Short mmCIF file of C-alpha atoms in Angstrom, two decimals:
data_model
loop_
_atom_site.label_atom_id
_atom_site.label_comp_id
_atom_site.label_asym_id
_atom_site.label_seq_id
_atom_site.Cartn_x
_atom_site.Cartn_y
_atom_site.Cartn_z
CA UNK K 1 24.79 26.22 -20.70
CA UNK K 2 28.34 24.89 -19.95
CA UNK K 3 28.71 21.73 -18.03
CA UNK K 4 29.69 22.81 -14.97
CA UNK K 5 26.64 25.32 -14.86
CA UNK K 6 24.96 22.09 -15.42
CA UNK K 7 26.19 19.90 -12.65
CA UNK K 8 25.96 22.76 -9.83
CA UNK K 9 21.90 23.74 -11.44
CA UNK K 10 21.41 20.27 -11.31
CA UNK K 11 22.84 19.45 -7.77
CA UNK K 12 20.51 22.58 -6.56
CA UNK K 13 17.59 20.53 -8.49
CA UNK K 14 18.80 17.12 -6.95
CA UNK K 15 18.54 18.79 -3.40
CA UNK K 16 15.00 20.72 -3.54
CA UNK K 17 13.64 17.22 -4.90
CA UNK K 18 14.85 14.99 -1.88
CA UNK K 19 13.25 17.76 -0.02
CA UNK K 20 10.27 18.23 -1.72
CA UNK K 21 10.28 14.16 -1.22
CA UNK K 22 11.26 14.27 2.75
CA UNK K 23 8.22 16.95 2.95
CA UNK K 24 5.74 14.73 1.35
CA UNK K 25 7.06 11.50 3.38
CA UNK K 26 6.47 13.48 6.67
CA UNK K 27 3.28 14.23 5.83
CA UNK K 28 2.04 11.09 4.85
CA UNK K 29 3.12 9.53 8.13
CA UNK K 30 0.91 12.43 9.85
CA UNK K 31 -1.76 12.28 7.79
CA UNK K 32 -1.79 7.99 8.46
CA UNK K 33 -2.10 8.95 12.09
CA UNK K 34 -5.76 11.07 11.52
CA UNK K 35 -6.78 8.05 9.25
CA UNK K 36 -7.36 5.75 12.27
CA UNK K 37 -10.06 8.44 13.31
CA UNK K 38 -13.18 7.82 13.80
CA UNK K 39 -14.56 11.30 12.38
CA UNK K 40 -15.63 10.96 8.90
CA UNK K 41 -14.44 14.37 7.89
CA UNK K 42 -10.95 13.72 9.47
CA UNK K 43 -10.81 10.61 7.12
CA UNK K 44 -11.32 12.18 4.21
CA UNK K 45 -8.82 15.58 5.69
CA UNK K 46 -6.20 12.79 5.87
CA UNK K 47 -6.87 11.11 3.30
CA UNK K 48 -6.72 14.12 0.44
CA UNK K 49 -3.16 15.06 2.30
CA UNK K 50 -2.05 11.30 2.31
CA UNK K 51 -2.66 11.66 -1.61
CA UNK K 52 -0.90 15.38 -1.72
CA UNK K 53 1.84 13.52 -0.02
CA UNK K 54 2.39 10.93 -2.53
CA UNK K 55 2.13 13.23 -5.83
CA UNK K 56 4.75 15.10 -4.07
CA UNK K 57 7.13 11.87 -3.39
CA UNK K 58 6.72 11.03 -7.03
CA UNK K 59 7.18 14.23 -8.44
CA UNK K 60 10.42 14.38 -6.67
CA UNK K 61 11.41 10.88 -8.21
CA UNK K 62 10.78 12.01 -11.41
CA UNK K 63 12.51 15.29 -10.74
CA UNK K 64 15.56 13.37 -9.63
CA UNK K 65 15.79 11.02 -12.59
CA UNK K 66 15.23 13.79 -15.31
CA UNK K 67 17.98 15.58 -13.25
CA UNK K 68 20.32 12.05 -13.26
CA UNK K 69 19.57 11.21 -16.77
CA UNK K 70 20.26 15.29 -18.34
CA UNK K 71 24.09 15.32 -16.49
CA UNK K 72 24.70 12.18 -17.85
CA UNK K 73 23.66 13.06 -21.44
CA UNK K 74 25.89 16.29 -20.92
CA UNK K 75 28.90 14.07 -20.10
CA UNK K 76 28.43 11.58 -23.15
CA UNK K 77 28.29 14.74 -24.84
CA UNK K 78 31.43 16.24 -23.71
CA UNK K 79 33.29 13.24 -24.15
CA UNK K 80 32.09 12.58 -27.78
#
């Protein structure tokens, strides 16, 4: 893969994973409203999508530091 198939694959990555992280943010601040409830099963409904919520803010992190850390290995190796 050529570099500049690399920086415009990676940009597409870069986007979906700030998504992917904006989704997951959203629905832990819905999910924190059903936690002040006082029905046990809506606990435990917001509590499994508070935790979806976070694996998907930290799979996006991840996403977008593999993403950060490939382009710049691709430009070391250009330059080299």
């Amino acid at each position: 893969m050529e570099i500049d198939e690399r920086k415009a694959m990676s940009g597409i990555v870069a986007i979906l994973s700030a998504i992917v992280m904006l989704v997951g943010l959203i629905g832990m601040g819905i999910c924190f409203l059903f936690i002040w409830s006082s029905s046990q099963i809506e606990v435990m409904g917001a509590g499994m999508g508070f935790i979806t919520g976070a694996i998907m803010i930290g799979s996006g992190l991840i996403a977008l530091s593999n993403v950060a850390r490939g382009v710049k290995k691709a430009e070391e190796r250009k330059t080299a």
